[in-house]
Coordinates of C-alpha atoms in Angstrom, one line a residue:
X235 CA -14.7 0.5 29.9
X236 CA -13.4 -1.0 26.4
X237 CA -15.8 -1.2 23.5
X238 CA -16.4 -5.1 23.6
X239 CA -17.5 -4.3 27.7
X240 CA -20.0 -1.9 25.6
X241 CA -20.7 -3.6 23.0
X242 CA -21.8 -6.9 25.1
X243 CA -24.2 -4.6 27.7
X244 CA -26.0 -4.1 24.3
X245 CA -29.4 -6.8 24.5
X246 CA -29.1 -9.4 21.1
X247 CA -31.6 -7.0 19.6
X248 CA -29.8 -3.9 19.8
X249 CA -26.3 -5.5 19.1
X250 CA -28.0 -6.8 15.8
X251 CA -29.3 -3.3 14.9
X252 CA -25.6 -1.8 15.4
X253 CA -24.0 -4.4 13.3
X254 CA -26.6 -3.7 10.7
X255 CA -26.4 0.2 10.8
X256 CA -22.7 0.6 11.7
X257 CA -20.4 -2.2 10.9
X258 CA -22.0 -3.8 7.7
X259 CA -21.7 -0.3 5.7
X260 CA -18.0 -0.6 6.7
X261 CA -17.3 -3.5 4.9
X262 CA -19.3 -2.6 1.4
X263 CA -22.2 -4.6 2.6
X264 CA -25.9 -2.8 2.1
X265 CA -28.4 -4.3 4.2
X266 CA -31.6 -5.8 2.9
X267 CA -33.5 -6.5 5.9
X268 CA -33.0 -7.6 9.3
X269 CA -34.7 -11.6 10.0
X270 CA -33.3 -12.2 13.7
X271 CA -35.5 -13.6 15.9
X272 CA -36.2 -17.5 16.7
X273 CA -37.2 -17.9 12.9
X274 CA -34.1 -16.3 11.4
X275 CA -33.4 -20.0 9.5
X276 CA -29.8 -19.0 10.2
X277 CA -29.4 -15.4 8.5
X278 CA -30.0 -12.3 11.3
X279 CA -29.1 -10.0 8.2
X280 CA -29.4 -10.2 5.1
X281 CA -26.8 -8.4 3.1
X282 CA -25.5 -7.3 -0.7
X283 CA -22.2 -6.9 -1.3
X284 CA -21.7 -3.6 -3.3
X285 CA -18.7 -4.4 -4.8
X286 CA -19.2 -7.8 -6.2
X287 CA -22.9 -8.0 -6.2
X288 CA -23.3 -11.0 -4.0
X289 CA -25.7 -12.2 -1.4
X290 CA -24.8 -12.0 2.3
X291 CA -26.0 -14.4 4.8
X292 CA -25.1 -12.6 8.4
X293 CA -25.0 -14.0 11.4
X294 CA -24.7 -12.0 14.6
X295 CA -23.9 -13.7 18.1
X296 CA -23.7 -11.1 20.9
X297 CA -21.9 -13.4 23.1
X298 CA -19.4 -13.3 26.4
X299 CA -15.7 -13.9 26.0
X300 CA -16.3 -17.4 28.2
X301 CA -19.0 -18.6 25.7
X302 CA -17.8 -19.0 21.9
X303 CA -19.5 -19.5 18.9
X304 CA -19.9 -23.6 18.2
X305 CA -19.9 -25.5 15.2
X306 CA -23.4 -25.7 15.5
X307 CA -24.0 -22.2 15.0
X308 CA -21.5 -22.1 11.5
X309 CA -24.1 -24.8 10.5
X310 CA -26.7 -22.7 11.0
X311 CA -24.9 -19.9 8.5
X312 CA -24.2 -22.7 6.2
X313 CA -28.2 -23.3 6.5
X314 CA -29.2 -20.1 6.6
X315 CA -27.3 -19.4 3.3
X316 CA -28.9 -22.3 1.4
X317 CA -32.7 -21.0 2.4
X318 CA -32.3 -17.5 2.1
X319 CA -30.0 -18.2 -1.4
X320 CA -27.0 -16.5 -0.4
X321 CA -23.5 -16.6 -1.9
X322 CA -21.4 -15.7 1.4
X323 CA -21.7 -16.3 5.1
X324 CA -20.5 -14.0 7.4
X325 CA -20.7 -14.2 11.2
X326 CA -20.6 -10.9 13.5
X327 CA -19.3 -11.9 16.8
X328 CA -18.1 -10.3 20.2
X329 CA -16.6 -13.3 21.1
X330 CA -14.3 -15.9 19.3
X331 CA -14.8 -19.2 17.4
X332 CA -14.3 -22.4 18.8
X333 CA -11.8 -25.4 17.5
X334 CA -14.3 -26.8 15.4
X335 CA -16.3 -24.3 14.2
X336 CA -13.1 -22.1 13.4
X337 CA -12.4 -25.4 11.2
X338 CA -15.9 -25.3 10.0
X339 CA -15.9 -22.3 8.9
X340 CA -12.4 -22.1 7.4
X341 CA -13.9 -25.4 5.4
X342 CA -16.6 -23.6 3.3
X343 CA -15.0 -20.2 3.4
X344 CA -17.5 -18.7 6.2
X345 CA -16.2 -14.9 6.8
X346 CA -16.4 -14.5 10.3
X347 CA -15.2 -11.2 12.5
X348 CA -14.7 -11.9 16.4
X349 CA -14.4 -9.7 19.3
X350 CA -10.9 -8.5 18.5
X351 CA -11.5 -7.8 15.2
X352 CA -14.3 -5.8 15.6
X353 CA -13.2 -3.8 18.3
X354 CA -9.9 -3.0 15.9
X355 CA -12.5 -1.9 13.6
X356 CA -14.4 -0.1 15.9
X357 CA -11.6 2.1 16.8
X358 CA -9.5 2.4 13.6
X359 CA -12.8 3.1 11.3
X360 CA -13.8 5.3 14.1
X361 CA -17.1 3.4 13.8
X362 CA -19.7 5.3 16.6
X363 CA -20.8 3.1 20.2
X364 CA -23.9 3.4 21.4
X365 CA -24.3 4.4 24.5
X366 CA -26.2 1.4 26.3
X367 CA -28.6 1.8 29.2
X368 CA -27.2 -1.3 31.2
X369 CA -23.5 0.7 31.2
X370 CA -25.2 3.9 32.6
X371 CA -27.4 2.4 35.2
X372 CA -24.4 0.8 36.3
X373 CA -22.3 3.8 36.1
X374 CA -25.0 5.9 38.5
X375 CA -25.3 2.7 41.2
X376 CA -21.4 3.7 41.7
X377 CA -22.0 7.1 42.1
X378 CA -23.8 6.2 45.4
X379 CA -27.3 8.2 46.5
X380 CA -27.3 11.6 46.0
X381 CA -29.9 13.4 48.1
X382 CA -30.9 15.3 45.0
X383 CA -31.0 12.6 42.4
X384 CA -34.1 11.3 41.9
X385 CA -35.3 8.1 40.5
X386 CA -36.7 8.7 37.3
X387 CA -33.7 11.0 35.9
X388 CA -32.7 9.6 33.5
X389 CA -29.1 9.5 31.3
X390 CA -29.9 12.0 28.4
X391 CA -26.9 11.4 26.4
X392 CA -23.2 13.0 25.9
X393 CA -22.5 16.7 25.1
X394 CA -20.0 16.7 23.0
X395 CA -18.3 20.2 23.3
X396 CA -15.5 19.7 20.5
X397 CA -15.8 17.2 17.9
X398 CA -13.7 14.1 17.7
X399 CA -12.5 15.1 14.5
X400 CA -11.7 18.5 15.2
X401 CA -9.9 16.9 18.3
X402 CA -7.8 14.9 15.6
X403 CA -7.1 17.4 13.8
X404 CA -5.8 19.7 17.1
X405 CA -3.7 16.1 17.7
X406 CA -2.4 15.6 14.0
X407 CA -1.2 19.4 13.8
X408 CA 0.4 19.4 17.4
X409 CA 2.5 16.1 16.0
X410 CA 3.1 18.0 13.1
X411 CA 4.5 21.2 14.7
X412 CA 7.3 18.4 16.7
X413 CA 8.4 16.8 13.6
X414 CA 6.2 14.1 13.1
X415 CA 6.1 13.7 8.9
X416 CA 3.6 10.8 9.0
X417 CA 1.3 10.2 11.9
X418 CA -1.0 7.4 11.7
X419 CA -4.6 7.5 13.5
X420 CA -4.8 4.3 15.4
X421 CA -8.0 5.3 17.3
X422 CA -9.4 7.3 20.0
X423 CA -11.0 7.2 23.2
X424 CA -12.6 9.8 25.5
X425 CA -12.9 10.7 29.0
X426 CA -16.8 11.4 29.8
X427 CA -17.4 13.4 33.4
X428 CA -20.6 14.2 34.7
X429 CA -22.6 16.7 33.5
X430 CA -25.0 17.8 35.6
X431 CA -28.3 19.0 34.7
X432 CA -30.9 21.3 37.2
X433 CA -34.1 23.1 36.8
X434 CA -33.6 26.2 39.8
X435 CA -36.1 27.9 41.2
X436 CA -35.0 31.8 42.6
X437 CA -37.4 33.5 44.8
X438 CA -36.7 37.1 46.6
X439 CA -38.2 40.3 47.7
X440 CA -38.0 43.0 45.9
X441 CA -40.3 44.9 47.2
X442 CA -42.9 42.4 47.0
X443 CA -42.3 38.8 46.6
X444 CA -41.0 37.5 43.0
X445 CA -39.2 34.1 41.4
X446 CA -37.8 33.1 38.2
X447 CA -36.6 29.7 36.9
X448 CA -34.2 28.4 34.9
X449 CA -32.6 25.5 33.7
X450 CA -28.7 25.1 33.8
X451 CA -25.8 22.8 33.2
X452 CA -22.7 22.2 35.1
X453 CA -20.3 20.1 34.2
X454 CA -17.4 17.8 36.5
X455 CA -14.9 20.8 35.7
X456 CA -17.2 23.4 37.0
X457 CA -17.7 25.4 34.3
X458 CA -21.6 26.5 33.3
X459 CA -23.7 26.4 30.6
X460 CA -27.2 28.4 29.9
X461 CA -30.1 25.6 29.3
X462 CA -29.3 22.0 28.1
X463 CA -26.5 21.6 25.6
X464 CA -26.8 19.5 23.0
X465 CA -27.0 16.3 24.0
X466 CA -26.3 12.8 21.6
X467 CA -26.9 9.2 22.6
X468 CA -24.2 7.6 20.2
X469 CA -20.5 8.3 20.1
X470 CA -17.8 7.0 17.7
X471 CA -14.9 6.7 19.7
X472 CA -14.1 4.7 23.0
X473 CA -15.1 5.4 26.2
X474 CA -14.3 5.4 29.8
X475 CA -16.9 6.9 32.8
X476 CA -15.1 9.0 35.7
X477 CA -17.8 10.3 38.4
X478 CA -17.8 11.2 41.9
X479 CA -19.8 12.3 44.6
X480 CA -18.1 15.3 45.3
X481 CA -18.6 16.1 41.7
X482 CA -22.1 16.1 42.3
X483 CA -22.5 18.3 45.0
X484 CA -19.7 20.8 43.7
X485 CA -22.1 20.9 40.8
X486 CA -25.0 22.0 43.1
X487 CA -22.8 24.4 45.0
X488 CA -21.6 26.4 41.4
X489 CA -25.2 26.2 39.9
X490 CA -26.6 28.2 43.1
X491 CA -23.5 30.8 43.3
X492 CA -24.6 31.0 39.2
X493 CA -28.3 31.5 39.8
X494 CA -27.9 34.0 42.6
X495 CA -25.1 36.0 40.3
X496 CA -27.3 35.9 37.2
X497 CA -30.8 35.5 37.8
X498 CA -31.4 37.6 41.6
X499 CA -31.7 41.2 41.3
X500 CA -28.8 43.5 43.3
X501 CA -30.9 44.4 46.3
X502 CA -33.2 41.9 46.6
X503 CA -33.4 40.0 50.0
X504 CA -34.9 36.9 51.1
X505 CA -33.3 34.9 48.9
X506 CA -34.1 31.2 48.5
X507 CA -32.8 28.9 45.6
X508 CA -34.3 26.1 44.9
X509 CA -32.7 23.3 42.7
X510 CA -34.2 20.3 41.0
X511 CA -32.3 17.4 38.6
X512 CA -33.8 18.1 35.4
X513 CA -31.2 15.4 33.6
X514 CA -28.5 13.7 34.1
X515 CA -25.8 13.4 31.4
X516 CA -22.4 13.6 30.4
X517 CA -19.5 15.8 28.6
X518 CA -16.6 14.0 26.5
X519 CA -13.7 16.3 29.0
X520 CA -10.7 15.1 27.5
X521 CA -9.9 12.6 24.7
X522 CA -6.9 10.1 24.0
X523 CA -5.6 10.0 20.7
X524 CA -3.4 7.3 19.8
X525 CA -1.5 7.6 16.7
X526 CA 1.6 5.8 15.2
X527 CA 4.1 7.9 14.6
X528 CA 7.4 6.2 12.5
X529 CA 8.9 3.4 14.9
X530 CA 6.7 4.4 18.1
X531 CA 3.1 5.1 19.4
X532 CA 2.0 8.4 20.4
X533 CA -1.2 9.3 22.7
X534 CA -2.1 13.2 22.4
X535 CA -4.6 14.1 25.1
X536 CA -7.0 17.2 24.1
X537 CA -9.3 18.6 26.3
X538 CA -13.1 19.5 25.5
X539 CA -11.6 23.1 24.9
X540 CA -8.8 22.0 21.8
X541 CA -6.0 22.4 23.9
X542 CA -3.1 19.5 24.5
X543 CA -2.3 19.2 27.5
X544 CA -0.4 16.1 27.4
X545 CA 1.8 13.7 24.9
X546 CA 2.9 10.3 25.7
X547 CA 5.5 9.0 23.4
X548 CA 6.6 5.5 23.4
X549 CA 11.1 5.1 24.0
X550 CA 12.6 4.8 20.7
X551 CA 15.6 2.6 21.4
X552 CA 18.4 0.9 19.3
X553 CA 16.6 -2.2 19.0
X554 CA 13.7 -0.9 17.5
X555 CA 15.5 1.4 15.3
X556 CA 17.9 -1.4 13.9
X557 CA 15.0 -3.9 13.5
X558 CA 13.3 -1.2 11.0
X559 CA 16.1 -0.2 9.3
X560 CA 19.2 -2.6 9.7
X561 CA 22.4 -1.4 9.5
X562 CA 24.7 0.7 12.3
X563 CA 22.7 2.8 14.9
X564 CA 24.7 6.1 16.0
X565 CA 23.6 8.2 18.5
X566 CA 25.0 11.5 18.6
X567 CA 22.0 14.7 17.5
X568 CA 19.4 12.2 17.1
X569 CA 19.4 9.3 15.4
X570 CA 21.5 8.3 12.5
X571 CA 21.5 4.7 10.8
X572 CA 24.5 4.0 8.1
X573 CA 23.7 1.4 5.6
X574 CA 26.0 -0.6 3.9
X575 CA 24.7 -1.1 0.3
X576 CA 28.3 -2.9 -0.9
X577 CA 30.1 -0.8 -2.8
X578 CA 27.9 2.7 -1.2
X579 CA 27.1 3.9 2.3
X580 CA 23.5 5.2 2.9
X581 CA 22.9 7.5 6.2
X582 CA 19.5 7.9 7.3
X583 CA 18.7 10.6 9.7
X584 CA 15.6 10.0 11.9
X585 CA 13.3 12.5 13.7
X586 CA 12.5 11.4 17.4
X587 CA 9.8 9.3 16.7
X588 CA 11.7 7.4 14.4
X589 CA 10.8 8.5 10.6
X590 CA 13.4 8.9 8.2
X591 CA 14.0 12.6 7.8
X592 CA 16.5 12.7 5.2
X593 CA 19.0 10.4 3.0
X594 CA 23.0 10.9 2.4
X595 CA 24.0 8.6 -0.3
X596 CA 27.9 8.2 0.1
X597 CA 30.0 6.2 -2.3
X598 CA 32.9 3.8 -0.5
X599 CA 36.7 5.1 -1.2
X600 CA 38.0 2.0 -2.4
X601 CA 34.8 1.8 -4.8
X602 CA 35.9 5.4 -6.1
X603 CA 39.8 4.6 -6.7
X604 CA 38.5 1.2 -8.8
X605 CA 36.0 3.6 -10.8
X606 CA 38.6 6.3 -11.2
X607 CA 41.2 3.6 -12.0
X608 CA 38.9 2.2 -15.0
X609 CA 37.7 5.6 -16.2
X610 CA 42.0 6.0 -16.9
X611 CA 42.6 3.3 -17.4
X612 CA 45.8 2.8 -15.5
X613 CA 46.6 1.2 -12.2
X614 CA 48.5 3.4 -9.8
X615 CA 50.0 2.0 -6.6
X616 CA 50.6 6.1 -5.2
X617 CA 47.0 7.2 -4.4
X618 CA 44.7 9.6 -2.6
X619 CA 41.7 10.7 -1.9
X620 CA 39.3 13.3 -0.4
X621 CA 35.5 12.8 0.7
X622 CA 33.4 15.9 -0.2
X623 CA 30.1 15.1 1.0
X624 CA 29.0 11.9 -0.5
X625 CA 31.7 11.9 -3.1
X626 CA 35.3 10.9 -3.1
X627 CA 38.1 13.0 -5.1
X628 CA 40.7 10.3 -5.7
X629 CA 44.7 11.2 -7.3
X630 CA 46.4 8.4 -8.7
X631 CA 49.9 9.6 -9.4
X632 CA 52.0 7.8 -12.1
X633 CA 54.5 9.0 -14.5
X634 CA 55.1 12.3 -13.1
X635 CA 51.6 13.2 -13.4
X636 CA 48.1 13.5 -11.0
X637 CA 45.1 11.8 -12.5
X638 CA 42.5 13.4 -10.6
X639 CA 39.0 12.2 -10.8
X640 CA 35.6 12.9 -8.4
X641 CA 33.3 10.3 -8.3
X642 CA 30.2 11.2 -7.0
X643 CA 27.2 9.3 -4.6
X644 CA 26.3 6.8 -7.6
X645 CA 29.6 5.9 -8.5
X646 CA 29.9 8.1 -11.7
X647 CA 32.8 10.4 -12.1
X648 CA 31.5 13.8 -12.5
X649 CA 34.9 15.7 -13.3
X650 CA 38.6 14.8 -14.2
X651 CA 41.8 16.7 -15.2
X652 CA 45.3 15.4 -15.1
X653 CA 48.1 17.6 -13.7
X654 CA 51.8 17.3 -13.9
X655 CA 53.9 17.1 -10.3
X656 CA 55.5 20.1 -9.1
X657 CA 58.8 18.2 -8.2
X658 CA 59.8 17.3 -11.8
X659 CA 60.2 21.2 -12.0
X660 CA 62.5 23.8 -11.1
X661 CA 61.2 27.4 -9.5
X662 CA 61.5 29.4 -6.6
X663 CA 57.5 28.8 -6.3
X664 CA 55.3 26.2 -7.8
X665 CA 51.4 25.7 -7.3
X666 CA 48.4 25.2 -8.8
X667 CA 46.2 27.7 -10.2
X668 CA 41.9 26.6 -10.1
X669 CA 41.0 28.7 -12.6
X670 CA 42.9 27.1 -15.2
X671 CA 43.3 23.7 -13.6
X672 CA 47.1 23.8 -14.1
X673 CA 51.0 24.0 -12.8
X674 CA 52.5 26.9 -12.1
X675 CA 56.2 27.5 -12.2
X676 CA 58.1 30.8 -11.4
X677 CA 61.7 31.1 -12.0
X678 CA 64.6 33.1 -12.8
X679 CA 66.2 32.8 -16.0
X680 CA 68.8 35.3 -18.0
X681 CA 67.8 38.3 -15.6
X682 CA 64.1 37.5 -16.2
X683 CA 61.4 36.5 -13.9
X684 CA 59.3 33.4 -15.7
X685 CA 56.1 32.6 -15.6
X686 CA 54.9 29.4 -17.0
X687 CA 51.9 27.5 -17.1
X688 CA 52.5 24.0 -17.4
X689 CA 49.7 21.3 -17.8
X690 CA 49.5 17.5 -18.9
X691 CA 50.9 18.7 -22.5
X692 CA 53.5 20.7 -21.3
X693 CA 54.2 24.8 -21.0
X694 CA 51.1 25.9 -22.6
X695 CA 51.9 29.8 -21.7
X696 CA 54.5 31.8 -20.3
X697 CA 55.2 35.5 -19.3
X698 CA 58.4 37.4 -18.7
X699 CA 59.7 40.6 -16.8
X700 CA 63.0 41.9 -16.7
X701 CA 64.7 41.6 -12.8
X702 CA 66.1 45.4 -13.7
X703 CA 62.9 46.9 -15.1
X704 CA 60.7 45.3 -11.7
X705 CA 63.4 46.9 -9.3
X706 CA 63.2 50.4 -10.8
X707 CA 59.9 50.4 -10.6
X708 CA 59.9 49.0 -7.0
X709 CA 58.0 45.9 -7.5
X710 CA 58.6 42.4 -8.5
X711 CA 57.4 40.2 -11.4
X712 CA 56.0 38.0 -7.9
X713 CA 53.9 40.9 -6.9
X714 CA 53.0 41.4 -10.2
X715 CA 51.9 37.4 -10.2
X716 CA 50.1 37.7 -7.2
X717 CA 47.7 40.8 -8.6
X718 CA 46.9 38.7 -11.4
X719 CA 44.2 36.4 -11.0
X720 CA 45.5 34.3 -14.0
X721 CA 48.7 33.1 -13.2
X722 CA 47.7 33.1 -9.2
X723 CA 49.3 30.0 -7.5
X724 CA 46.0 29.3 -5.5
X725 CA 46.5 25.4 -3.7
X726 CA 49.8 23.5 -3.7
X727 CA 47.1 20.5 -3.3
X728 CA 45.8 19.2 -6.6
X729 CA 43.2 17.6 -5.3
X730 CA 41.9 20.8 -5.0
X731 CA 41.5 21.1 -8.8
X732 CA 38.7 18.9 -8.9

């Protein structure tokens, strides 16, 4: 049962007493007093905006989706507003607006709110329903005749055993524990079951005759509880009804195995329990929360106990992914979507329901060799490059020499050195040392072992050993090299300075 199916069972009275208590407040309208009636002269409520201070003329038409509200009846606002001196019309509605009265209104700015609209409202501003007597009359002709239920029980409201925003709250932290970052509350509905309500009468022997009564509940689910809960007559979420016979007399069954547990004596004999409908109400078993959640819409079901028993996700698929975000979809551990943002590359990673987890700004190559080209100001034809995460190490080599630049995700260049080649010089081993950012060259000259560290102005150190003195004391000026962290030939890549 939707809320415009309970809203409508509402008589015109009642529905104009809802609007008035529930959905003007909503909108920053403070009531003044309720007209209705045959002599309304076109205002039902009369309103104040709290915002702006201006008059409300409100018209309220409890009407079925076949019948709409005519022009006739925006006349009567546009009447209504002129006797009662108001500044705005409004018109409440469960229905629609026809052609010309849609035009009517539209022509002198009459608000108006139809049945869609207000059920959106209901839902999203968790607005409460009342719960109407036409619904629940209807509700117990389904059930059938139960032996036991009399005419004049009545429907004494809902127990509401956890409340609906506690159950939001269950919902929003269980989304929260699967990754959702953002999950919006789109509205919520509940599940009532019976809840059955007897007076019992237990008589035994115990060594003369005695009784006791007591009053119990028993819910669909079977479980118990001492006296009448708490019962309410308006709820604000949506509802749907779920009732059975066998509900009814598996409710009869538990409340005598209760009575005879709780209330008869061990020993006593004789036993006869006698059960009588006291009321006749129900309890909000299990609610539907819908949320959305990034690109899809979630439902987490929570039962009268705070537990989730259930989560419906809607498929999050290429389609929707690339109409959010654009771009190329890859599927691989998830989602990813690479953006092309000319001359960078964004990557988005999504969670499963779609929400944007975390960003990887990457600049292009080619946009990293122009930058690293302009910051040299040369124009090499021989050049390289690396990508380090989101950055790009480019070498452009000219004249001998490495101009080595890393331009990072925004396209600035965060650290440079040039280098001279190792070809253009002569050693049994050449490299590149990280420390110093620089060439170095080992050779053999004269008997000596050289070491010399060469950079973009030349030898800038150098270090000898003679071959004689190394071999009598069984080492070499290379070992030597090796040992020492300064003149260490650590990368034969210069890239690698950078």
């Amino acid at each position: 049962m939707g809320v415009l199916d309970i809203l409508t069972s509402l008589s015109s009275e009642e529905f104009e007493k809802y609007v008035a208590d529930y959905v003007l407040p909503v909108l920053g309208l403070r009531v003044h007093n309720v007209v209705g009636g045959p002599y309304d002269r076109g205002c039902d409520i009369i309103a104040e905006d709290t915002r702006f201070g201006s008059r409300v003329c409100v018209q309220v038409k409890r009407y079925s989706p076949e019948r709409k509200v005519t022009e006739k009846d925006v006349r009567n606002v546009l009447f209504g507003m002129e006797q009662h001196r108001c500044d705005r019309g409004l018109i409440v509605t469960t229905s629609d607006l026809n052609g010309p009265a849609l035009s009517l209104a539209r022509q002198y700015r009459i608000d108006y709110i139809n049945g869609a609209r207000l059920a959106r409202m209901v839902e999203e501003q968790l607005i409460p329903l009342v719960m109407p007597k036409a619904v629940v009359a209807a509700v117990h002709q389904e059930e059938g005749s139960h032996e036991a239920v009399e005419r004049e029980v009545r429907d004494d409201g809902v127990f509401i055993p956890l409340g609906v925003t506690n159950a939001v709250e269950v919902a929003r932290a269980y989304l929260k524990s699967k990754g959702a970052l953002h999950p919006q509350l789109g509205g919520v509905s509940a599940l009532l079951k019976r809840l059955y309500v007897f007076k019992a009468k237990a008589s035994y022997k115990l060594g003369r005759r005695r009784s006791e009564e007591a009053v119990i509940s028993v819910d669909a689910e079977g479980e118990v509880y001492e006296g009448v809960p708490p019962l309410i007559n308006t709820v604000n979420f949506y509802v749907e009804y779920e009732t059975s016979r066998e509900d009814y007399y598996s409710a009869r069954e538990i409340a005598i195995r209760y009575i005879t547990s709780r209330i008869v004596p061990e020993g006593a004999q004789d036993i006869k329990i006698q059960l009588k409908n006291h009321a006749l109400a129900w309890v909000a078993a299990l609610y539907a929360i819908r949320f959305k959640v990034g690109l899809v819409d979630v439902v987490v079901h929570v039962d009268k106990k705070g537990r989730v028993v259930k989560m419906e996700r809607g498929r999050l698929t290429d389609d929707l992914v690339r109409g959010a975000y654009g771009g190329e979809v890859v599927r691989g551990d998830g989602y990813k979507v690479r953006l092309d943002q000319g001359n960078f590359v964004e990557e988005l990673k999504l969670n499963e329901f779609g929400e944007v987890v975390a960003r990887a700004r990457a600049v292009k190559e080619s946009y990293a060799v122009e930058v690293a080209s302009k910051f040299f100001g040369i124009a090499g034809e021989d050049v390289r490059y690396k990508r380090e995460g989101g950055a790009v190490k480019v070498d452009i080599f000219l004249n001998g020499h490495h101009h080595l630049a890393k331009v990072d995700e925004n396209g600035e260049v965060v650290d440079y050195v040039v280098v001279p080649d190792a070809e253009i010089y002569e050693g049994f081993e050449k490299g590149y040392n990280i420390r110093m950012r620089a060439l170095i060259v080992k050779t053999v000259e004269d008997g000596e072992e050289v070491v010399r560290v060469v950079t973009s102005e030349g030898v800038v150190d150098e270090k000898r050993a003679k071959r004689s003195l190394l071999r009598k004391i069984g080492s070499s000026l290379a070992g030597l090299v090796k040992k020492s962290e300064e003149y260490s030939i650590d990368t034969a890549d210069p890239l690698n300075l950078i």
